[in-house]
Every structure is written in C-alpha cells, then in structure tokens.
Coordinates of C-alpha atoms and ligand atoms in Angstrom, one line a residue:
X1 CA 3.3 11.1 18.1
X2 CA 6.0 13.1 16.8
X3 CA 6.3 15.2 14.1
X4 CA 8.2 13.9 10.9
X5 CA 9.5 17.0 8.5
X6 CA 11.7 15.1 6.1
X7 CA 9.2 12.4 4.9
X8 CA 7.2 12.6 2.3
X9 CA 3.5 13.6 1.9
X10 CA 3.7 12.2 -1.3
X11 CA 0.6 9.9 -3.2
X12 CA 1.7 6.3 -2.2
X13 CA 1.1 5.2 -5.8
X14 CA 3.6 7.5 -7.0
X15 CA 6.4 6.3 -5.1
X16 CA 5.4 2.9 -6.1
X17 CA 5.9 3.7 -9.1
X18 CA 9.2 5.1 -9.0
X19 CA 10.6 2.3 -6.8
X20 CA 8.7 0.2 -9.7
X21 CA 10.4 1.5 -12.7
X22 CA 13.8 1.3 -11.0
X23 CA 13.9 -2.0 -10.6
X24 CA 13.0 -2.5 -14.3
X25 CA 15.7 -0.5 -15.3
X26 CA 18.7 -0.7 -13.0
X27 CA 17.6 -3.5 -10.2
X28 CA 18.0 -1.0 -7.3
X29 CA 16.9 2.5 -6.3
X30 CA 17.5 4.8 -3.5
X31 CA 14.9 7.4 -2.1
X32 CA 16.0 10.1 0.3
X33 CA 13.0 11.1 2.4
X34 CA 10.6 9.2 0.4
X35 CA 9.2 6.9 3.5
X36 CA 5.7 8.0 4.1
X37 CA 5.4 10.5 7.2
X38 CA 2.3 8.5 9.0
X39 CA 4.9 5.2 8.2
X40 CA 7.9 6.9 9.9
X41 CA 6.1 7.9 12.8
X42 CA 4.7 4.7 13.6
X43 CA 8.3 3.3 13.1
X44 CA 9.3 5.7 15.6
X45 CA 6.6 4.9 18.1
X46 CA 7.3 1.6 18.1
X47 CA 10.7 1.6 17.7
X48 CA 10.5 3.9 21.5
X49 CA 8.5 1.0 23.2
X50 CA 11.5 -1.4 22.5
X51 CA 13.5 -2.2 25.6
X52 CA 17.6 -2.4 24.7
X53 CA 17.5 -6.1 25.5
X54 CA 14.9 -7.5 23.2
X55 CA 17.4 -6.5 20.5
X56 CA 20.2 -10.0 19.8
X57 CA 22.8 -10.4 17.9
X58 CA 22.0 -11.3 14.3
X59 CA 22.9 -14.7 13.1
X60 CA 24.0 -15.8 9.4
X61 CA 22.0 -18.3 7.3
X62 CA 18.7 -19.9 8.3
X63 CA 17.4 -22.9 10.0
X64 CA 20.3 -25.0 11.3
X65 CA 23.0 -23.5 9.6
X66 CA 22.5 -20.3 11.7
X67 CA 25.9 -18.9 13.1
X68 CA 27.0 -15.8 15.2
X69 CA 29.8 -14.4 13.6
X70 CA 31.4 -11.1 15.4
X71 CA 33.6 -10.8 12.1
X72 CA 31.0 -10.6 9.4
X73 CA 28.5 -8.4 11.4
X74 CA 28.2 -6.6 14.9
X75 CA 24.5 -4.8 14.7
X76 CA 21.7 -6.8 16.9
X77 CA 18.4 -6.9 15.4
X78 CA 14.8 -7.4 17.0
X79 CA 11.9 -8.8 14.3
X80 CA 9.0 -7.0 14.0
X81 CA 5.8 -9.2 14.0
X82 CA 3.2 -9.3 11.5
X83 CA 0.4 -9.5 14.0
X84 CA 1.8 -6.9 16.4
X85 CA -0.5 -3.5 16.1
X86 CA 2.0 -1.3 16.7
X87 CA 3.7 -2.4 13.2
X88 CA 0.2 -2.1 11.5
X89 CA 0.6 1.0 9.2
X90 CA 4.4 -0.6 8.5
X91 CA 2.9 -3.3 7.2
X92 CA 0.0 -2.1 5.6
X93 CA 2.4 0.4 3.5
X94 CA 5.1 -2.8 2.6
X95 CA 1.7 -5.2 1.9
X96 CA 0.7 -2.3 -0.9
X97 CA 3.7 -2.1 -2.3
X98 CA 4.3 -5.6 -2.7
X99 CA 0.9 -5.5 -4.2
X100 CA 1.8 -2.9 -7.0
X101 CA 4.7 -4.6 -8.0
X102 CA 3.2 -7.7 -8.7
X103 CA 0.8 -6.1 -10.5
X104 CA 3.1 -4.0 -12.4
X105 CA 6.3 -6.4 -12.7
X106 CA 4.6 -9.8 -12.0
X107 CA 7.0 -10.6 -9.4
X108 CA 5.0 -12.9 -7.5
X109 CA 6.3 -11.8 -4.3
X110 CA 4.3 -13.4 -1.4
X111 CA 5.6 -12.3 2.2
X112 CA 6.8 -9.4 4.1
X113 CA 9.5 -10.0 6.8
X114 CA 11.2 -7.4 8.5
X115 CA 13.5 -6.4 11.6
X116 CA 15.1 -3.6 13.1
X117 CA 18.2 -3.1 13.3
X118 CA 21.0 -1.2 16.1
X119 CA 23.6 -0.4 15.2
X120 CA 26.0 0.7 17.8
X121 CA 28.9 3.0 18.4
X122 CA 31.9 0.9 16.1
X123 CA 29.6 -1.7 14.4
X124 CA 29.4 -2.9 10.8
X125 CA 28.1 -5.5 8.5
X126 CA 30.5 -6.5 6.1
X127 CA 29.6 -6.9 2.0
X128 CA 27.4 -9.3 1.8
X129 CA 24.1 -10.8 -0.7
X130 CA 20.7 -11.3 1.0
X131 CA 20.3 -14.3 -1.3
X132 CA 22.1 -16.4 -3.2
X133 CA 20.7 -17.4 -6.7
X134 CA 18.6 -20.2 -6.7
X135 CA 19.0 -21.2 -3.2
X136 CA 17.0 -18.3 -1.8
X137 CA 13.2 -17.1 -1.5
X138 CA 14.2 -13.8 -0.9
X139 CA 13.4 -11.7 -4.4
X140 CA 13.4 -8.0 -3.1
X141 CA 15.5 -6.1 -0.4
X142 CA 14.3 -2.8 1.7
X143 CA 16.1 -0.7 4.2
X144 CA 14.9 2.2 5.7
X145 CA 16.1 4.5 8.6
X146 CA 15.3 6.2 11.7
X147 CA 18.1 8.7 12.3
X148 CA 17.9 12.5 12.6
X149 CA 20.4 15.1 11.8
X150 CA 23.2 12.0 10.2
X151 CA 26.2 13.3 9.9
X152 CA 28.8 12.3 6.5
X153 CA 31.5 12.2 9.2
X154 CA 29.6 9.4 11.2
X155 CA 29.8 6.9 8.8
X156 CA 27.5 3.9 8.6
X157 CA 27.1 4.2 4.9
X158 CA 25.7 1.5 3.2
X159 CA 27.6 0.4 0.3
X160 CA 25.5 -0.8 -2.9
X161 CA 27.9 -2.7 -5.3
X162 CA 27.5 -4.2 -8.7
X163 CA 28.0 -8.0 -9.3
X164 CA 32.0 -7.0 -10.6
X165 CA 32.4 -5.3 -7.5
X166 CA 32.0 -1.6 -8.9
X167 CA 30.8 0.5 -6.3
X168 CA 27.2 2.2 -7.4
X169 CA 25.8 4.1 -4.5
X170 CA 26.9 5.0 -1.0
X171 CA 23.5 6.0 1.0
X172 CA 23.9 8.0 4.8
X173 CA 21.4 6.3 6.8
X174 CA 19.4 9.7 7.3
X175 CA 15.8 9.8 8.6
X176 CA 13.5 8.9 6.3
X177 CA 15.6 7.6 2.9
X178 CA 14.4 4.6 1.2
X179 CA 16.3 1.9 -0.8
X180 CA 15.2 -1.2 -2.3
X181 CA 16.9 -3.6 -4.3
X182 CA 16.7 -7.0 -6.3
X183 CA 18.4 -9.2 -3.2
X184 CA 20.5 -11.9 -5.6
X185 CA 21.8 -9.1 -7.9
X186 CA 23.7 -6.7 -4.9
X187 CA 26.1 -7.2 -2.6
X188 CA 26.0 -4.7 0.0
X189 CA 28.0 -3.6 3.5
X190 CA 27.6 -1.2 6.5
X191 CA 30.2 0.5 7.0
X192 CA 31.5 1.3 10.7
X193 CA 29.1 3.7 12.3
X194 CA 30.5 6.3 14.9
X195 CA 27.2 6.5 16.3
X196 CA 24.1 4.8 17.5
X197 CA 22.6 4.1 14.0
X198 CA 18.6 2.4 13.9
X199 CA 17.2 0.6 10.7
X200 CA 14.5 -1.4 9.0
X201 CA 15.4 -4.0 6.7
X202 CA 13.0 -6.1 5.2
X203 CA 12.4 -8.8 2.6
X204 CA 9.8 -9.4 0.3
X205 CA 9.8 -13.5 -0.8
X206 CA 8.2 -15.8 -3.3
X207 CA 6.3 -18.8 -1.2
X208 CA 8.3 -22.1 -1.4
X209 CA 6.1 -24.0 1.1
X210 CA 6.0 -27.7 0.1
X211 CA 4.1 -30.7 1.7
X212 CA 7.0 -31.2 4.0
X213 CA 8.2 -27.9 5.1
X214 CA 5.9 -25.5 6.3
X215 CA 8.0 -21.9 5.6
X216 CA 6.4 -19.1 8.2
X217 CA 7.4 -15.5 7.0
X218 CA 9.4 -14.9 10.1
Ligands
OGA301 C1 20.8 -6.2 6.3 C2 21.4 -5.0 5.7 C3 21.4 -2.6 5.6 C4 21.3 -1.4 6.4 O1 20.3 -6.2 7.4 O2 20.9 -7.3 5.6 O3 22.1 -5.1 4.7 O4 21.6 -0.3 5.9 N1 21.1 -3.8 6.3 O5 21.0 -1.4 7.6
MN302 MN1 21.8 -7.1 3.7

C-alpha cells in the first residue's frame, strides 16, 4: 500500500456535492486532488498487478460497429470488472456517487462501467463525444488519473470544449484530479502525451435493456 499525499481526506458527501452542483450549473466540473486517498491507492494496487499485455487497443462504437482506428485514438485500454475484488473500494466510491446524484438530480443513472487507460510515449485521442444524443445510454462521464509529478511540458492535456467548439478547460492528467461531465454535452480530446500517461475513465448509464437485448454493463 502506498502512501497517497495529494488526495483528498475529504467527507465523501462533500465532494458529491460539489461534483453535484456542477453539473446543475455548467454540465462539467474538474477536481484537482479531489479522488479519495483509500480510492487512489486501491487504483494503484490494482493498476500494479496488470501485466502490459492485458491492455488492447481501444476500438470505436459498440457491438458490431466496433472499429480500430490508429487515427482517431492510440491509448490501449484494459476494463476493470465489476466483480473483481481488487476494484472493490473503486466501485463502491463510483456506486455512492451514482447514488447521490440520483437522489439529488434524479438522473436515473443505473450502471457503472469503467477501464483503464495507457497512454504511451506519442499517443492521443482525438476530440471526440462519449455519446451522441439520443442514440446513447451513456448520461455521465468520469476520468481520473494515476500519475505523479506531471509535468505542463509533457502534454496529455485533456481538452474539454463547448458544443460551438470554445475551448473551456484544459486539465494535466496529475495524480489524483477528478473530472466528470454530462457525456452528450462535451466533446473532449487527449492531447499527445510525451510520456507514459495512466487513466480511469468511466461511464455512468441509464438501463435500456428491452425483451430482446440483454445490455450487460461492460
Ligand atoms: C475516453 C477519454 C480521457 C482521458 O477514454 O473516452 O476521453 O483524459 N479519456 O483519459
Ligand atoms: Mn472520451
């Protein structure tokens, strides 16, 4: 277990509430340190266990219309289970927040899916929307990272824009920092990292399970 200095020892309700009221009022918020210290460390741990090879490239869209696409984005991702122990206090802390916001913004949201991501020396994700409105059942968007001692001159911002285009935030993917958004609302982008760069990103989805189609979180 190691020892996590920039997270935060923070009430959980409290940053609930925070990441609550900013998506009332702008859609999309961005915490620097705010992931809980027990939450990083468990990331950490489990992140360690991971061999390099059970991470794959990503592919774009679901079901059949998946697609590899070098040109769009280079990070390779491994999914992290919801039955797997070592993700338990991960998904304990996403389970209570997607708890509090239904409660406090009736939001409905119904599953947690999440992977990691690596991101390495010269690779990107270009702008792009988690969902597309109406075709999607992903409502809510949540990246977290796992790097120490980031520095502005190694890149791998993400890139938070407005539905114009406008940029509104650029975030460093340092240790720790927390950013959720409304996934329809803001396209986003990675830009080129100079080195290694690990994160978490992870959805939070309204059920659209029908009769025919059974619709697994992962
Ligand atoms: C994604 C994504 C952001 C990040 O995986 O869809 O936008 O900062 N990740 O890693
Ligand atoms: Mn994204």
């Amino acid at each position: 277990m190691t020892s996590v200095l920039s997270c935060s020892q923070l009430p959980p309700e409290i940053l609930y509430e925070q990441i609550a009221l900013a998506l009332e009022t702008k859609g999309y918020v961005v915490l620097p340190s705010a992931l809980p210290v027990n939450v990083a460390d468990a990331l950490l741990d489990h992140l360690a266990v991971l061999d390099e090879h059970e991470f794959h490239h990503a592919t774009i869209g679901r079901g059949e219309g998946q697609v590899q696409n070098n040109f769009v984005r280079r990070d390779k991702i491994t999914w992290i289970y919801p039955n797997d122990p070592l993700a338990d206090q991960w998904h304990a802390w996403a389970n209570a927040l997607q708890q509090y916001l239904n409660r406090r913004l009736f939001l409905g949201l119904f599953s947690f899916e999440s992977h990691f991501s690596y991101y390495q020396k010269g690779d990107f994700y270009q702008k792009h929307l988690d969902a597309f409105q109406g075709q999607s059942n992903r409502i809510l968007s949540l990246a977290t990272y796992l790097n120490r001692d980031w520095l502005p001159e190694q890149g791998g911002e993400l890139v938070i824009y407005d539905s114009k285009g406008d940029e509104l935030v650029k975030v460093t993917p340092s240790f720790g920092t927390l950013v959720v958004f409304l996934s329809e609302e803001f396209p986003h982008e990675v830009l080129k990292a100079k080195r290694s760069r690990f994160s978490v990103a992870g959805w939070f989805r309204v059920n659209t399970s029908t009769a025919e189609r059974a619709d697994p979180p992962v």
